[in-house]
mmCIF file of C-alpha atoms in Angstrom:
data_model
loop_
_atom_site.group_PDB
_atom_site.id
_atom_site.type_symbol
_atom_site.label_atom_id
_atom_site.label_comp_id
_atom_site.label_asym_id
_atom_site.label_seq_id
_atom_site.Cartn_x
_atom_site.Cartn_y
_atom_site.Cartn_z
ATOM 1 C CA MET A 1 87.921 117.138 109.291
ATOM 2 C CA TYR A 2 85.760 114.381 110.718
ATOM 3 C CA ILE A 3 87.137 111.249 112.358
ATOM 4 C CA ASN A 4 85.177 108.371 110.835
ATOM 5 C CA GLY A 5 87.354 105.422 111.829
ATOM 6 C CA ILE A 6 89.978 104.721 114.490
ATOM 7 C CA GLY A 7 92.558 101.988 114.961
ATOM 8 C CA ASN A 8 94.674 102.257 118.081
ATOM 9 C CA ILE A 9 97.421 99.955 119.360
ATOM 10 C CA SER A 10 98.856 101.210 122.616
ATOM 11 C CA PRO A 11 100.227 99.910 125.913
ATOM 12 C CA GLN A 12 96.558 99.666 126.977
ATOM 13 C CA ASN A 13 94.010 97.295 125.496
ATOM 14 C CA THR A 14 92.768 99.836 122.986
ATOM 15 C CA TYR A 15 92.698 97.712 119.852
ATOM 16 C CA ASP A 16 89.689 95.752 120.996
ATOM 17 C CA GLN A 17 88.262 98.768 122.813
ATOM 18 C CA THR A 18 88.395 97.405 126.330
ATOM 19 C CA MET A 19 90.646 99.990 127.968
ATOM 20 C CA GLY A 20 88.408 100.540 130.970
ATOM 21 C CA GLU A 21 88.420 96.883 131.976
ATOM 22 C CA GLY A 22 91.884 96.895 133.506
ATOM 23 C CA LEU A 23 94.673 99.341 132.901
ATOM 24 C CA VAL A 24 98.172 98.105 132.131
ATOM 25 C CA ALA A 25 100.970 99.586 134.214
ATOM 26 C CA SER A 26 104.413 100.421 132.874
ATOM 27 C CA GLU A 27 107.266 98.010 133.574
ATOM 28 C CA ASN A 28 110.698 99.300 134.590
ATOM 29 C CA ALA A 29 109.686 102.800 133.477
ATOM 30 C CA PHE A 30 108.675 101.582 130.007
ATOM 31 C CA PHE A 31 105.312 100.972 128.421
ATOM 32 C CA VAL A 32 105.069 98.270 125.747
ATOM 33 C CA CYS A 33 102.154 97.890 123.334
ATOM 34 C CA GLN A 34 99.436 95.269 123.716
ATOM 35 C CA GLU A 35 99.431 93.828 120.216
ATOM 36 C CA PRO A 36 96.684 91.907 118.414
ATOM 37 C CA GLN A 37 97.093 88.633 116.506
ATOM 38 C CA TYR A 38 98.348 89.958 113.193
ATOM 39 C CA LYS A 39 97.706 86.764 111.240
ATOM 40 C CA GLN A 40 93.995 87.565 111.074
ATOM 41 C CA PHE A 41 94.625 90.360 108.563
ATOM 42 C CA ILE A 42 98.237 90.093 107.321
ATOM 43 C CA GLN A 43 99.311 87.159 105.163
ATOM 44 C CA LYS A 44 101.889 84.885 106.816
ATOM 45 C CA LYS A 45 104.235 85.279 103.865
ATOM 46 C CA LEU A 46 104.257 89.051 104.303
ATOM 47 C CA LEU A 47 104.216 89.050 108.073
ATOM 48 C CA ARG A 48 107.606 87.399 108.461
ATOM 49 C CA ARG A 49 109.417 90.386 106.974
ATOM 50 C CA MET A 50 107.594 93.031 108.966
ATOM 51 C CA SER A 51 108.922 94.659 112.095
ATOM 52 C CA ARG A 52 106.578 95.662 114.902
ATOM 53 C CA ALA A 53 106.202 99.218 113.606
ATOM 54 C CA VAL A 54 105.004 97.938 110.225
ATOM 55 C CA ARG A 55 102.724 95.313 111.760
ATOM 56 C CA MET A 56 101.194 97.815 114.153
ATOM 57 C CA GLY A 57 100.744 100.374 111.371
ATOM 58 C CA LEU A 58 99.002 97.883 109.100
ATOM 59 C CA ALA A 59 96.792 96.627 111.913
ATOM 60 C CA VAL A 60 95.582 100.082 112.939
ATOM 61 C CA ALA A 61 95.004 101.066 109.302
ATOM 62 C CA HIS A 62 92.953 97.889 108.829
ATOM 63 C CA LYS A 63 90.881 98.682 111.916
ATOM 64 C CA ALA A 64 90.322 102.344 111.027
ATOM 65 C CA LEU A 65 89.227 101.463 107.490
ATOM 66 C CA GLU A 66 86.943 98.728 108.771
ATOM 67 C CA GLU A 67 85.289 101.139 111.218
ATOM 68 C CA ALA A 68 84.842 103.728 108.466
ATOM 69 C CA LYS A 69 83.227 101.025 106.279
ATOM 70 C CA ASN A 70 86.162 100.906 103.850
ATOM 71 C CA PRO A 71 85.718 104.159 101.924
ATOM 72 C CA ALA A 72 87.877 104.967 98.877
ATOM 73 C CA ILE A 73 91.050 106.535 100.238
ATOM 74 C CA ASP A 74 92.596 109.582 98.547
ATOM 75 C CA GLY A 75 95.699 109.894 100.721
ATOM 76 C CA ILE A 76 97.844 107.870 103.112
ATOM 77 C CA ILE A 77 99.828 110.093 105.465
ATOM 78 C CA THR A 78 101.916 108.843 108.362
ATOM 79 C CA GLY A 79 103.934 110.575 111.030
ATOM 80 C CA THR A 80 106.817 108.893 112.827
ATOM 81 C CA ALA A 81 109.918 110.187 114.547
ATOM 82 C CA TRP A 82 111.741 106.938 115.233
ATOM 83 C CA GLY A 83 110.557 105.146 112.097
ATOM 84 C CA CYS A 84 111.251 101.457 111.627
ATOM 85 C CA VAL A 85 114.041 101.558 114.151
ATOM 86 C CA LYS A 86 114.245 97.777 114.682
ATOM 87 C CA ASP A 87 115.121 97.172 111.039
ATOM 88 C CA THR A 88 117.548 100.085 111.124
ATOM 89 C CA GLU A 89 119.291 98.472 114.089
ATOM 90 C CA LYS A 90 119.326 95.094 112.359
ATOM 91 C CA PHE A 91 120.843 96.541 109.211
ATOM 92 C CA LEU A 92 123.504 98.505 111.099
ATOM 93 C CA GLU A 93 124.345 95.496 113.279
ATOM 94 C CA THR A 94 124.859 93.366 110.153
ATOM 95 C CA ILE A 95 127.216 95.981 108.734
ATOM 96 C CA ILE A 96 129.332 95.813 111.882
ATOM 97 C CA GLU A 97 129.156 92.039 112.447
ATOM 98 C CA ASN A 98 129.974 91.162 108.829
ATOM 99 C CA ASN A 99 132.552 93.862 108.318
ATOM 100 C CA GLU A 100 130.437 95.707 105.757
ATOM 101 C CA GLN A 101 129.896 92.577 103.682
ATOM 102 C CA TYR A 102 127.052 90.082 103.147
ATOM 103 C CA LEU A 103 124.376 92.740 103.558
ATOM 104 C CA THR A 104 120.900 91.386 102.957
ATOM 105 C CA PRO A 105 118.133 93.508 101.457
ATOM 106 C CA THR A 106 115.192 92.932 103.787
ATOM 107 C CA ALA A 107 116.213 94.975 106.830
ATOM 108 C CA PHE A 108 117.576 97.770 104.653
ATOM 109 C CA VAL A 109 114.450 97.959 102.496
ATOM 110 C CA GLN A 110 112.209 98.029 105.574
ATOM 111 C CA SER A 111 114.329 100.404 107.637
ATOM 112 C CA THR A 112 113.125 103.631 106.055
ATOM 113 C CA HIS A 113 110.599 105.820 107.827
ATOM 114 C CA ASN A 114 108.069 105.599 104.984
ATOM 115 C CA THR A 115 107.842 101.785 105.091
ATOM 116 C CA VAL A 116 104.556 101.799 107.000
ATOM 117 C CA ALA A 117 102.759 104.156 104.596
ATOM 118 C CA GLY A 118 104.163 102.165 101.670
ATOM 119 C CA GLN A 119 103.039 98.834 103.087
ATOM 120 C CA ILE A 120 99.541 100.183 103.782
ATOM 121 C CA ALA A 121 99.355 101.279 100.142
ATOM 122 C CA LEU A 122 100.625 97.897 98.906
ATOM 123 C CA MET A 123 98.231 95.939 101.077
ATOM 124 C CA HIS A 124 95.227 97.974 99.944
ATOM 125 C CA HIS A 125 96.368 98.241 96.301
ATOM 126 C CA ASN A 126 96.240 101.996 96.661
ATOM 127 C CA ASN A 127 98.461 104.278 94.550
ATOM 128 C CA CYS A 128 97.087 107.590 95.817
ATOM 129 C CA TYR A 129 99.004 110.405 97.554
ATOM 130 C CA ASN A 130 101.454 108.808 99.996
ATOM 131 C CA MET A 131 103.491 110.855 102.444
ATOM 132 C CA THR A 132 105.441 110.345 105.659
ATOM 133 C CA TYR A 133 106.429 113.116 108.058
ATOM 134 C CA VAL A 134 109.503 112.753 110.260
ATOM 135 C CA GLN A 135 109.262 115.843 112.390
ATOM 136 C CA GLY A 136 110.217 114.980 115.962
ATOM 137 C CA ALA A 137 107.415 115.364 118.485
ATOM 138 C CA VAL A 138 105.096 116.967 115.905
ATOM 139 C CA SER A 139 105.374 114.250 113.238
ATOM 140 C CA PHE A 140 101.744 113.243 113.709
ATOM 141 C CA GLU A 141 100.526 116.848 113.767
ATOM 142 C CA SER A 142 102.413 117.487 110.506
ATOM 143 C CA ALA A 143 100.529 114.575 108.948
ATOM 144 C CA LEU A 144 97.236 116.004 110.232
ATOM 145 C CA ILE A 145 97.973 119.423 108.747
ATOM 146 C CA ASP A 146 98.860 117.839 105.404
ATOM 147 C CA ALA A 147 95.521 116.003 105.449
ATOM 148 C CA SER A 148 93.663 119.237 106.232
ATOM 149 C CA LEU A 149 95.390 120.914 103.265
ATOM 150 C CA LEU A 150 94.258 118.085 100.977
ATOM 151 C CA PHE A 151 90.689 118.659 102.130
ATOM 152 C CA MET A 152 90.989 122.450 101.776
ATOM 153 C CA ASP A 153 92.268 122.070 98.218
ATOM 154 C CA GLY A 154 89.424 119.710 97.389
ATOM 155 C CA LYS A 155 91.888 116.950 96.557
ATOM 156 C CA ALA A 156 90.524 114.385 98.968
ATOM 157 C CA LYS A 157 87.307 113.039 100.439
ATOM 158 C CA ASN A 158 88.868 110.465 102.767
ATOM 159 C CA VAL A 159 92.428 110.363 104.043
ATOM 160 C CA LEU A 160 94.174 107.795 106.211
ATOM 161 C CA VAL A 161 96.387 109.494 108.810
ATOM 162 C CA ALA A 162 98.546 107.585 111.296
ATOM 163 C CA GLY A 163 101.107 108.191 114.009
ATOM 164 C CA ILE A 164 103.488 105.303 114.696
ATOM 165 C CA ASP A 165 106.557 104.820 116.850
ATOM 166 C CA GLU A 166 108.062 101.549 118.070
ATOM 167 C CA GLN A 167 110.552 100.960 120.852
ATOM 168 C CA THR A 168 113.444 98.550 120.947
ATOM 169 C CA ASP A 169 115.711 97.521 123.807
ATOM 170 C CA ARG A 170 118.597 99.437 122.284
ATOM 171 C CA LEU A 171 116.480 102.537 121.721
ATOM 172 C CA LYS A 172 115.469 102.454 125.377
ATOM 173 C CA ILE A 173 119.139 102.606 126.385
ATOM 174 C CA LEU A 174 119.864 105.408 123.937
ATOM 175 C CA LEU A 175 116.842 107.445 124.994
ATOM 176 C CA LYS A 176 117.908 107.191 128.615
ATOM 177 C CA ARG A 177 121.440 108.282 127.754
ATOM 178 C CA LEU A 178 120.142 111.179 125.691
ATOM 179 C CA SER A 179 117.775 112.192 128.508
ATOM 180 C CA CYS A 180 114.831 112.079 126.122
ATOM 181 C CA ALA A 181 112.465 110.957 128.845
ATOM 182 C CA GLN A 182 110.882 113.974 130.457
ATOM 183 C CA GLY A 183 109.293 114.426 133.855
ATOM 184 C CA ASN A 184 107.792 111.372 135.479
ATOM 185 C CA HIS A 185 106.367 109.803 132.343
ATOM 186 C CA PRO A 186 107.619 106.336 131.463
ATOM 187 C CA MET A 187 108.784 105.952 127.873
ATOM 188 C CA GLY A 188 106.148 104.462 125.598
ATOM 189 C CA GLU A 189 105.213 103.495 122.068
ATOM 190 C CA GLY A 190 102.120 103.131 119.957
ATOM 191 C CA ALA A 191 100.320 103.293 116.647
ATOM 192 C CA ALA A 192 97.050 105.067 115.994
ATOM 193 C CA CYS A 193 95.374 105.503 112.637
ATOM 194 C CA PHE A 194 92.370 107.536 111.577
ATOM 195 C CA VAL A 195 90.120 107.684 108.582
ATOM 196 C CA LEU A 196 89.531 111.411 108.227
ATOM 197 C CA SER A 197 86.792 112.704 105.995
ATOM 198 C CA ASP A 198 85.421 116.016 104.833
ATOM 199 C CA GLN A 199 81.962 114.649 105.506
ATOM 200 C CA ASN A 200 80.131 114.110 108.762
ATOM 201 C CA LYS A 201 78.798 110.559 108.743
ATOM 202 C CA GLU A 202 76.586 108.750 111.209
ATOM 203 C CA ASN A 203 79.675 106.855 112.391
ATOM 204 C CA SER A 204 81.798 110.000 112.897
ATOM 205 C CA TYR A 205 83.534 110.036 116.277
ATOM 206 C CA ALA A 206 84.390 113.731 116.446
ATOM 207 C CA LYS A 207 85.458 116.724 114.427
ATOM 208 C CA ILE A 208 89.012 118.066 114.439
ATOM 209 C CA THR A 209 88.449 121.792 114.766
ATOM 210 C CA ALA A 210 92.061 122.902 115.198
ATOM 211 C CA VAL A 211 95.611 121.636 114.691
ATOM 212 C CA ASN A 212 98.685 123.738 115.145
ATOM 213 C CA MET A 213 102.276 123.472 116.277
ATOM 214 C CA LEU A 214 104.981 125.736 117.625
ATOM 215 C CA TYR A 215 108.746 125.415 117.333
ATOM 216 C CA ARG A 216 110.905 126.629 120.207
ATOM 217 C CA PRO A 217 108.568 129.381 121.496
ATOM 218 C CA LYS A 218 110.528 132.102 123.273
ATOM 219 C CA ASP A 219 108.225 132.293 126.273
ATOM 220 C CA LYS A 220 105.027 130.915 127.751
ATOM 221 C CA ASP A 221 102.958 133.855 126.498
ATOM 222 C CA ILE A 222 103.548 132.753 122.921
ATOM 223 C CA VAL A 223 102.219 129.302 123.817
ATOM 224 C CA LYS A 224 99.236 130.750 125.680
ATOM 225 C CA ASN A 225 98.346 133.102 122.832
ATOM 226 C CA SER A 226 98.640 130.276 120.355
ATOM 227 C CA ILE A 227 96.253 128.097 122.378
ATOM 228 C CA LEU A 228 93.793 131.012 122.683
ATOM 229 C CA ARG A 229 94.020 131.695 118.954
ATOM 230 C CA GLU A 230 93.305 128.055 118.090
ATOM 231 C CA ILE A 231 90.277 128.023 120.393
ATOM 232 C CA LYS A 232 88.985 131.189 118.719
ATOM 233 C CA ASN A 233 89.691 129.852 115.215
ATOM 234 C CA ALA A 234 87.736 126.733 116.114
ATOM 235 C CA GLY A 235 84.739 128.996 116.761
ATOM 236 C CA LEU A 236 84.858 128.327 120.491
ATOM 237 C CA GLU A 237 85.108 130.329 123.692
ATOM 238 C CA LEU A 238 87.531 129.473 126.478
ATOM 239 C CA ALA A 239 84.622 128.232 128.574
ATOM 240 C CA ASP A 240 83.646 125.757 125.846
ATOM 241 C CA ILE A 241 86.738 123.631 126.479
ATOM 242 C CA ASP A 242 85.570 120.885 128.830
ATOM 243 C CA VAL A 243 88.755 118.842 129.074
ATOM 244 C CA VAL A 244 92.421 119.466 128.409
ATOM 245 C CA MET A 245 94.374 116.298 127.666
ATOM 246 C CA SER A 246 97.880 117.282 128.600
ATOM 247 C CA GLY A 247 101.113 115.569 127.624
ATOM 248 C CA ASN A 248 103.088 117.511 130.182
ATOM 249 C CA THR A 249 104.127 116.586 133.704
ATOM 250 C CA ASP A 250 103.695 120.210 134.721
ATOM 251 C CA ALA A 251 100.287 121.193 133.416
ATOM 252 C CA SER A 252 100.121 124.553 135.214
ATOM 253 C CA LEU A 253 100.162 126.554 131.953
ATOM 254 C CA GLU A 254 97.089 124.904 130.519
ATOM 255 C CA GLN A 255 95.325 124.683 133.901
ATOM 256 C CA ASN A 256 95.831 128.398 134.611
ATOM 257 C CA LEU A 257 94.860 129.376 131.081
ATOM 258 C CA ILE A 258 91.634 127.350 131.067
ATOM 259 C CA PRO A 259 90.722 127.141 134.766
ATOM 260 C CA ASP A 260 87.221 125.753 134.222
ATOM 261 C CA ALA A 261 88.430 122.768 132.205
ATOM 262 C CA GLN A 262 89.506 119.506 133.768
ATOM 263 C CA VAL A 263 93.127 118.768 132.933
ATOM 264 C CA VAL A 264 93.997 115.069 132.553
ATOM 265 C CA ALA A 265 97.394 113.521 131.846
ATOM 266 C CA TYR A 266 97.105 111.066 128.942
ATOM 267 C CA LYS A 267 100.723 109.838 129.044
ATOM 268 C CA LYS A 268 100.004 107.901 132.240
ATOM 269 C CA LEU A 269 98.314 105.434 129.860
ATOM 270 C CA CYS A 270 100.679 105.391 126.877
ATOM 271 C CA GLY A 271 104.004 106.811 128.052
ATOM 272 C CA GLU A 272 106.252 109.355 126.386
ATOM 273 C CA TYR A 273 106.947 108.950 122.677
ATOM 274 C CA PRO A 274 107.026 111.360 119.753
ATOM 275 C CA THR A 275 103.631 110.508 118.264
ATOM 276 C CA SER A 276 101.802 110.136 121.582
ATOM 277 C CA THR A 277 99.278 112.780 120.460
ATOM 278 C CA ALA A 278 97.916 110.201 118.008
ATOM 279 C CA PHE A 279 97.029 108.068 121.043
ATOM 280 C CA ALA A 280 95.553 111.162 122.727
ATOM 281 C CA MET A 281 93.458 111.961 119.666
ATOM 282 C CA ALA A 282 92.199 108.370 119.431
ATOM 283 C CA VAL A 283 91.089 108.169 123.048
ATOM 284 C CA GLY A 284 89.861 111.791 123.072
ATOM 285 C CA ALA A 285 87.626 111.138 120.073
ATOM 286 C CA LYS A 286 86.197 108.080 121.795
ATOM 287 C CA VAL A 287 85.449 110.113 124.926
ATOM 288 C CA ILE A 288 83.599 112.734 122.865
ATOM 289 C CA HIS A 289 81.713 109.908 121.171
ATOM 290 C CA GLY A 290 80.546 108.743 124.589
ATOM 291 C CA ASP A 291 82.873 105.839 125.417
ATOM 292 C CA ALA A 292 82.458 105.546 129.179
ATOM 293 C CA ASN A 293 85.358 103.088 129.642
ATOM 294 C CA THR A 294 87.840 105.435 128.014
ATOM 295 C CA LYS A 295 86.519 108.327 130.070
ATOM 296 C CA ILE A 296 87.025 106.356 133.270
ATOM 297 C CA ALA A 297 90.524 105.318 132.194
ATOM 298 C CA LEU A 298 91.500 108.940 131.629
ATOM 299 C CA GLY A 299 89.828 110.044 134.873
ATOM 300 C CA ILE A 300 87.470 112.491 133.165
ATOM 301 C CA ASN A 301 84.659 113.676 135.437
ATOM 302 C CA ASN A 302 82.588 115.616 132.903
ATOM 303 C CA ALA A 303 79.535 113.554 132.005
ATOM 304 C CA ASN A 304 79.403 114.647 128.404
ATOM 305 C CA PRO A 305 82.494 116.534 127.220
ATOM 306 C CA GLU A 306 81.938 118.274 123.891
ATOM 307 C CA ASN A 307 85.285 119.978 123.310
ATOM 308 C CA ILE A 308 88.670 118.500 124.182
ATOM 309 C CA LEU A 309 91.943 120.347 123.759
ATOM 310 C CA ILE A 310 95.080 118.210 123.437
ATOM 311 C CA TYR A 311 98.233 120.091 124.344
ATOM 312 C CA ASN A 312 101.672 118.493 124.226
ATOM 313 C CA GLN A 313 105.227 119.734 124.230
ATOM 314 C CA HIS A 314 108.596 118.043 124.209
ATOM 315 C CA GLN A 315 111.564 119.707 125.882
ATOM 316 C CA ASN A 316 110.177 123.105 124.856
ATOM 317 C CA ILE A 317 111.215 122.333 121.261
ATOM 318 C CA ASN A 318 107.954 121.126 119.743
ATOM 319 C CA HIS A 319 104.560 122.221 121.051
ATOM 320 C CA SER A 320 101.278 121.101 119.556
ATOM 321 C CA ILE A 321 97.592 121.903 119.943
ATOM 322 C CA ILE A 322 94.689 119.792 118.688
ATOM 323 C CA ILE A 323 91.036 120.534 119.398
ATOM 324 C CA LEU A 324 88.359 117.855 119.072
ATOM 325 C CA SER A 325 84.676 118.765 119.070
ATOM 326 C CA LYS A 326 81.419 116.853 119.198
ATOM 327 C CA VAL A 327 79.639 116.433 115.872
ATOM 328 C CA MET B 1 124.364 65.132 102.488
ATOM 329 C CA ASP B 2 121.495 64.582 104.970
ATOM 330 C CA GLU B 3 123.417 66.418 107.657
ATOM 331 C CA LEU B 4 123.983 69.378 105.333
ATOM 332 C CA ILE B 5 120.282 69.484 104.376
ATOM 333 C CA GLU B 6 119.290 69.611 108.051
ATOM 334 C CA LYS B 7 121.792 72.398 108.645
ATOM 335 C CA LEU B 8 120.458 74.326 105.638
ATOM 336 C CA LYS B 9 116.900 74.028 106.916
ATOM 337 C CA VAL B 10 117.855 75.730 110.177
ATOM 338 C CA GLN B 11 119.887 78.405 108.410
ATOM 339 C CA ILE B 12 117.119 79.192 105.920
ATOM 340 C CA ILE B 13 114.462 79.433 108.621
ATOM 341 C CA LYS B 14 116.670 81.905 110.483
ATOM 342 C CA GLN B 15 117.799 83.908 107.450
ATOM 343 C CA LEU B 16 114.319 84.232 105.947
ATOM 344 C CA ASN B 17 112.576 84.604 109.314
ATOM 345 C CA LEU B 18 110.149 81.795 108.439
ATOM 346 C CA GLU B 19 107.883 82.152 111.440
ATOM 347 C CA ASP B 20 106.030 79.018 112.546
ATOM 348 C CA VAL B 21 108.072 76.763 110.225
ATOM 349 C CA GLU B 22 109.922 73.855 111.827
ATOM 350 C CA PRO B 23 112.878 72.162 110.087
ATOM 351 C CA ASP B 24 110.934 68.865 109.960
ATOM 352 C CA GLU B 25 108.169 70.535 107.947
ATOM 353 C CA ILE B 26 110.451 71.351 105.022
ATOM 354 C CA ASP B 27 110.698 68.656 102.359
ATOM 355 C CA ALA B 28 114.181 68.549 100.844
ATOM 356 C CA ASP B 29 112.707 67.942 97.364
ATOM 357 C CA GLU B 30 110.044 70.675 97.632
ATOM 358 C CA MET B 31 110.312 73.617 95.208
ATOM 359 C CA LEU B 32 111.555 76.620 97.137
ATOM 360 C CA PHE B 33 110.155 79.252 94.788
ATOM 361 C CA ASP B 34 106.726 77.856 94.059
ATOM 362 C CA ALA B 35 104.192 80.652 94.671
ATOM 363 C CA ASP B 36 101.577 78.079 95.645
ATOM 364 C CA GLY B 37 103.978 75.964 97.682
ATOM 365 C CA GLU B 38 104.339 75.715 101.417
ATOM 366 C CA LEU B 39 107.333 78.038 101.573
ATOM 367 C CA GLY B 40 106.447 80.287 98.632
ATOM 368 C CA LEU B 41 109.735 82.179 98.573
ATOM 369 C CA ASP B 42 110.143 85.259 96.363
ATOM 370 C CA SER B 43 112.855 87.354 94.721
ATOM 371 C CA ILE B 44 113.924 89.054 97.970
ATOM 372 C CA ASP B 45 114.374 85.611 99.517
ATOM 373 C CA ALA B 46 116.546 84.677 96.535
ATOM 374 C CA LEU B 47 118.885 87.539 97.401
ATOM 375 C CA GLU B 48 118.939 86.394 101.019
ATOM 376 C CA LEU B 49 119.863 82.854 99.922
ATOM 377 C CA ILE B 50 122.659 84.151 97.673
ATOM 378 C CA VAL B 51 124.082 86.029 100.663
ATOM 379 C CA LEU B 52 123.675 82.924 102.840
ATOM 380 C CA LEU B 53 125.678 80.780 100.400
ATOM 381 C CA ASP B 54 128.412 83.386 100.203
ATOM 382 C CA LYS B 55 128.593 84.073 103.932
ATOM 383 C CA GLU B 56 128.228 80.555 105.301
ATOM 384 C CA TYR B 57 129.867 78.482 102.540
ATOM 385 C CA GLY B 58 132.076 80.951 100.658
ATOM 386 C CA ILE B 59 130.301 80.239 97.370
ATOM 387 C CA LYS B 60 129.412 83.057 94.989
ATOM 388 C CA ILE B 61 126.687 82.687 92.373
ATOM 389 C CA LYS B 62 127.414 84.740 89.293
ATOM 390 C CA ASN B 63 124.961 83.382 86.752
ATOM 391 C CA GLN B 64 121.211 83.961 87.095
ATOM 392 C CA GLU B 65 120.329 80.778 85.181
ATOM 393 C CA GLU B 66 122.668 78.817 87.412
ATOM 394 C CA GLY B 67 120.841 80.272 90.428
ATOM 395 C CA LYS B 68 117.494 78.928 89.245
ATOM 396 C CA GLN B 69 118.876 75.381 89.222
ATOM 397 C CA ILE B 70 120.733 75.717 92.506
ATOM 398 C CA PHE B 71 117.734 77.112 94.401
ATOM 399 C CA HIS B 72 115.221 74.667 92.955
ATOM 400 C CA SER B 73 115.064 72.793 96.249
ATOM 401 C CA LEU B 74 117.025 72.221 99.430
ATOM 402 C CA LYS B 75 118.468 69.068 97.919
ATOM 403 C CA THR B 76 119.823 70.914 94.858
ATOM 404 C CA MET B 77 121.283 73.575 97.139
ATOM 405 C CA ALA B 78 123.026 70.936 99.236
ATOM 406 C CA GLU B 79 124.353 69.157 96.132
ATOM 407 C CA PHE B 80 125.732 72.433 94.793
ATOM 408 C CA ILE B 81 127.433 73.237 98.105
ATOM 409 C CA LEU B 82 129.058 69.788 98.277
ATOM 410 C CA GLN B 83 130.329 70.153 94.702
ATOM 411 C CA HIS B 84 131.793 73.608 95.214
ATOM 412 C CA GLN B 85 133.086 73.658 98.765
ATOM 413 C CA ASP B 86 136.856 73.594 99.150
#
């Protein structure tokens, strides 16, 4: 799968591709997205009903398609763990406040996890394959694997894949109570969308050479073997991995396994959220494509990294591995 | 009547989340559901307005045809409320 277009809204200034010009710090242990002016590509009449998750999803889809020169899309696949949580909160609040009466349709209609994929399809008048994965910390990876299966089956030439999660004030409180924050990473949010293609184009950023995920591995050896297997399946040697983008506060496993690679922590830029690997893939692809600003922001020393391994895990429940390679 | 229209403007802006619309910008005689109009409300907004009438004024609309007349403009809404409020 080739990455031919990227749209990325994150706590950093990634939408207009200026991340290296001044990094945004987290505030009170939370990262909040730097959002573009949505009115430039979403009609005012539609915008008023959309929560941030939907707006961000539409904006990154718009950007990714624009970068890929608006190819015909054969699939729209999103991954989100929290979904349109703001509208869910609004709907539930109305139930309580109005004693289960006077329920209005808007928040309910927009509260489902597949709202973003649906709105992208509506906006682009696209009635192709449309799927949303709600799979905890591997929601985005599940979407990627679905896209790869479409390509393998010859059912698609270009697929839009996105990872989206929005925060709300109430969610922040709940996540703290549930101890969902791990290590020293602030909580975060973001939306990243990709136009993936089975064809290498002149505007291709990178190639996705491996995607895999693990569920509750019994020990570290299972994780290590899985990483080694993915590297081998990608047609690479251990020494070919130039950079490991780690989502973990303790990166000793990946550092010990691939000692010659530089390990960088990507969540210092986006925070902890279930689809943070979409952010990692967006910035990783830009690094491989030669974006010096993004490389500086991540603290990557290698002058010309050709293979980047993204490894993330959340509370030892979901582990995921993505390998990006130069095209 | 004028006071009720002003109140309705504020309530509608809030209920329909009409971003960037100020109460002064809404003409009481303007068609609410004109696709080419300033407000350009749609069928989902109609449901929101039905709920608003029920919740805020205790008035239920049972007839679809009746609804078309009531929601023609802010003025017709206000007239209907004044006629049907206890």
